[in-house]
GROMACS .gro file of C-alpha atoms in nm:
model
  167
    1PRO     CA    1 -13.771   3.334  -5.634
    2THR     CA    2 -13.827   3.099  -5.409
    3ALA     CA    3 -13.805   2.982  -5.017
    4PHE     CA    4 -13.485   2.794  -5.117
    5ASP     CA    5 -13.278   3.019  -5.240
    6GLU     CA    6 -13.114   3.126  -4.903
    7ALA     CA    7 -13.036   2.839  -4.831
    8ILE     CA    8 -12.916   2.697  -5.133
    9ALA     CA    9 -12.689   3.036  -5.100
   10GLU     CA   10 -12.570   3.001  -4.764
   11ALA     CA   11 -12.580   2.606  -4.753
   12SER     CA   12 -12.720   2.709  -4.376
   13PRO     CA   13 -12.440   2.599  -4.320
   14ASP     CA   14 -12.398   2.284  -4.302
   15ILE     CA   15 -12.708   2.080  -4.454
   16THR     CA   16 -12.739   1.650  -4.436
   17ALA     CA   17 -12.942   1.419  -4.607
   18THR     CA   18 -12.978   1.135  -4.389
   19ARG     CA   19 -13.201   0.843  -4.492
   20ASN     CA   20 -13.599   0.871  -4.297
   21HIS     CA   21 -13.485   1.205  -4.072
   22ASN     CA   22 -13.246   0.977  -3.880
   23ASP     CA   23 -12.861   1.081  -3.837
   24ASP     CA   24 -12.806   0.738  -3.841
   25ASN     CA   25 -12.828   0.706  -4.160
   26LEU     CA   26 -12.625   0.998  -4.285
   27LEU     CA   27 -12.581   1.024  -4.717
   28GLY     CA   28 -12.356   1.344  -4.703
   29ARG     CA   29 -12.357   1.706  -4.640
   30THR     CA   30 -12.260   1.947  -4.728
   31THR     CA   31 -11.981   2.107  -4.553
   32ASN     CA   32 -11.771   1.839  -4.763
   33GLY     CA   33 -11.930   1.859  -5.088
   34SER     CA   34 -12.128   1.538  -5.066
   35LEU     CA   35 -12.455   1.679  -5.106
   36SER     CA   36 -12.567   1.946  -5.365
   37LEU     CA   37 -12.833   2.187  -5.413
   38SER     CA   38 -13.021   2.335  -5.677
   39LYS     CA   39 -13.379   2.509  -5.768
   40THR     CA   40 -13.580   2.413  -6.084
   41ASP     CA   41 -13.876   2.458  -6.238
   42ALA     CA   42 -14.021   2.185  -6.018
   43GLY     CA   43 -13.849   2.303  -5.726
   44LEU     CA   44 -13.587   2.188  -5.463
   45TRP     CA   45 -13.338   1.962  -5.614
   46TYR     CA   46 -13.069   1.804  -5.448
   47ARG     CA   47 -12.770   1.570  -5.531
   48ILE     CA   48 -12.597   1.334  -5.284
   49ALA     CA   49 -12.249   1.135  -5.415
   50GLU     CA   50 -12.182   0.811  -5.442
   51SER     CA   51 -12.042   0.674  -5.149
   52SER     CA   52 -11.871   0.272  -5.039
   53SER     CA   53 -12.094   0.349  -4.748
   54SER     CA   54 -12.346   0.058  -4.642
   55VAL     CA   55 -12.624   0.323  -4.527
   56TRP     CA   56 -12.612   0.463  -4.890
   57GLN     CA   57 -12.586   0.162  -5.061
   58ASP     CA   58 -12.915   0.095  -4.936
   59THR     CA   59 -13.069   0.363  -4.973
   60ALA     CA   60 -13.015   0.378  -5.331
   61THR     CA   61 -13.096   0.003  -5.348
   62MET     CA   62 -13.452   0.080  -5.178
   63VAL     CA   63 -13.520   0.454  -5.406
   64ALA     CA   64 -13.408   0.185  -5.694
   65GLU     CA   65 -13.679  -0.078  -5.581
   66LYS     CA   66 -13.882   0.251  -5.448
   67LEU     CA   67 -13.969   0.186  -5.158
   68LEU     CA   68 -13.793   0.475  -5.096
   69ALA     CA   69 -13.988   0.676  -5.337
   70GLY     CA   70 -14.081   1.029  -5.170
   71SER     CA   71 -13.826   1.307  -5.061
   72SER     CA   72 -13.850   1.529  -4.673
   73PHE     CA   73 -13.663   1.800  -4.521
   74THR     CA   74 -13.649   1.947  -4.181
   75PHE     CA   75 -13.617   2.374  -4.260
   76SER     CA   76 -13.708   2.641  -3.976
   77PRO     CA   77 -13.907   2.930  -4.197
   78THR     CA   78 -13.718   3.253  -4.172
   79SER     CA   79 -13.966   3.492  -4.344
   80VAL     CA   80 -14.324   3.424  -4.357
   81ARG     CA   81 -14.584   3.602  -4.572
   82TRP     CA   82 -14.970   3.562  -4.410
   83ASP     CA   83 -15.262   3.588  -4.632
   84GLU     CA   84 -15.700   3.522  -4.587
   85VAL     CA   85 -15.848   3.375  -4.833
   86ASP     CA   86 -16.143   3.302  -4.822
   87GLY     CA   87 -16.211   3.294  -4.464
   88LEU     CA   88 -15.892   3.098  -4.436
   89GLU     CA   89 -15.543   3.157  -4.277
   90ILE     CA   90 -15.241   3.082  -4.599
   91ARG     CA   91 -14.920   3.086  -4.496
   92THR     CA   92 -14.640   3.153  -4.737
   93LEU     CA   93 -14.299   3.124  -4.686
   94LEU     CA   94 -14.085   3.347  -4.830
   95GLY     CA   95 -13.804   3.217  -4.683
   96VAL     CA   96 -13.642   2.889  -4.503
   97ARG     CA   97 -13.370   2.779  -4.313
   98LEU     CA   98 -13.321   2.419  -4.411
   99TYR     CA   99 -13.116   2.151  -4.262
  100GLU     CA  100 -13.170   1.828  -4.331
  101LEU     CA  101 -13.345   1.682  -4.609
  102GLY     CA  102 -13.333   1.299  -4.809
  103PRO     CA  103 -13.544   0.990  -4.904
  104VAL     CA  104 -13.817   0.850  -4.661
  105THR     CA  105 -14.116   0.667  -4.689
  106ARG     CA  106 -14.401   0.878  -4.547
  107PRO     CA  107 -14.321   1.197  -4.766
  108ALA     CA  108 -14.484   1.492  -4.615
  109TYR     CA  109 -14.573   1.650  -4.914
  110GLU     CA  110 -14.669   1.392  -5.148
  111SER     CA  111 -14.564   1.524  -5.509
  112THR     CA  112 -14.208   1.488  -5.354
  113VAL     CA  113 -13.966   1.186  -5.569
  114ALA     CA  114 -13.663   1.046  -5.485
  115ALA     CA  115 -13.470   0.825  -5.724
  116ILE     CA  116 -13.159   0.725  -5.849
  117ARG     CA  117 -13.009   0.971  -6.154
  118SER     CA  118 -12.732   0.934  -6.366
  119GLY     CA  119 -12.640   1.194  -6.667
  120GLU     CA  120 -12.891   1.366  -6.873
  121THR     CA  121 -13.128   1.058  -6.973
  122GLY     CA  122 -13.142   1.014  -6.565
  123ALA     CA  123 -13.262   1.352  -6.544
  124ARG     CA  124 -13.486   1.335  -6.777
  125ALA     CA  125 -13.619   0.962  -6.575
  126CYS     CA  126 -13.661   1.142  -6.254
  127TYR     CA  127 -13.817   1.499  -6.423
  128GLN     CA  128 -14.025   1.253  -6.547
  129ALA     CA  129 -14.136   1.077  -6.239
  130TRP     CA  130 -14.166   1.366  -6.071
  131LYS     CA  131 -14.413   1.464  -6.315
  132GLU     CA  132 -14.614   1.154  -6.340
  133LYS     CA  133 -14.636   1.203  -5.999
  134ARG     CA  134 -14.789   1.515  -6.040
  135SER     CA  135 -15.058   1.388  -6.309
  136ALA     CA  136 -15.173   1.140  -6.082
  137GLU     CA  137 -15.184   1.317  -5.794
  138THR     CA  138 -15.458   1.622  -5.969
  139GLU     CA  139 -15.632   1.315  -6.151
  140GLN     CA  140 -15.709   1.234  -5.771
  141GLN     CA  141 -15.803   1.523  -5.686
  142LEU     CA  142 -16.098   1.611  -6.023
  143ALA     CA  143 -16.171   1.224  -5.929
  144ALA     CA  144 -16.276   1.388  -5.525
  145ALA     CA  145 -16.398   1.689  -5.671
  146MET     CA  146 -16.617   1.519  -5.929
  147GLN     CA  147 -16.782   1.262  -5.730
  148PRO     CA  148 -17.091   1.444  -5.533
  149PHE     CA  149 -17.154   1.545  -5.867
  150ARG     CA  150 -17.138   1.178  -6.005
  151GLU     CA  151 -17.308   1.061  -5.660
  152GLN     CA  152 -17.607   1.305  -5.780
  153LEU     CA  153 -17.582   1.182  -6.087
  154ALA     CA  154 -17.619   0.875  -6.003
  155ALA     CA  155 -17.958   0.907  -5.780
  156TRP     CA  156 -18.101   1.086  -6.092
  157LYS     CA  157 -18.066   0.789  -6.269
  158ASN     CA  158 -18.254   0.626  -5.995
  159ARG     CA  159 -18.575   0.812  -5.969
  160ARG     CA  160 -18.591   0.871  -6.349
  161LEU     CA  161 -18.560   0.431  -6.341
  162LEU     CA  162 -18.834   0.457  -6.093
  163ASN     CA  163 -19.088   0.701  -6.233
  164SER     CA  164 -19.046   0.518  -6.541
  165LEU     CA  165 -19.190   0.163  -6.397
  166ARG     CA  166 -19.390   0.356  -6.224
  167ARG     CA  167 -19.611   0.449  -6.571
   0.00000   0.00000   0.00000
């Protein structure tokens, strides 16, 4: 189970899709069927039905051009678990009430994806984009973790070089 199970089952009662959390840029909503939600191994997925509105058309263009490359959501927790790990308080959301979601310029969670897709090919492309984004983030985290070791190695090499020059 995930924190979004309750939100998907109940549609909380009306969830909207907007561009950049702006109600003036309404893209869809669950009550009229233009927004559908589902859960996958990757997390919460949403689909906004195509529309002839200028907001939808502009948003689709910005997503296709990767100007809007991430997604974000507005929610409130309904069930929370707190744990202490290595002296840090960790909050785990067990349930949420979802109010709004959609493509954004600056997502709070960098691993999110916004993509235009159609059919099975589009679904694969969207999943691949998410996988590549996650892989790039992992590489960045690994590089950041390795930086102190690289600095120590460089310092050690410099000391060896200086010692060999002194001889």
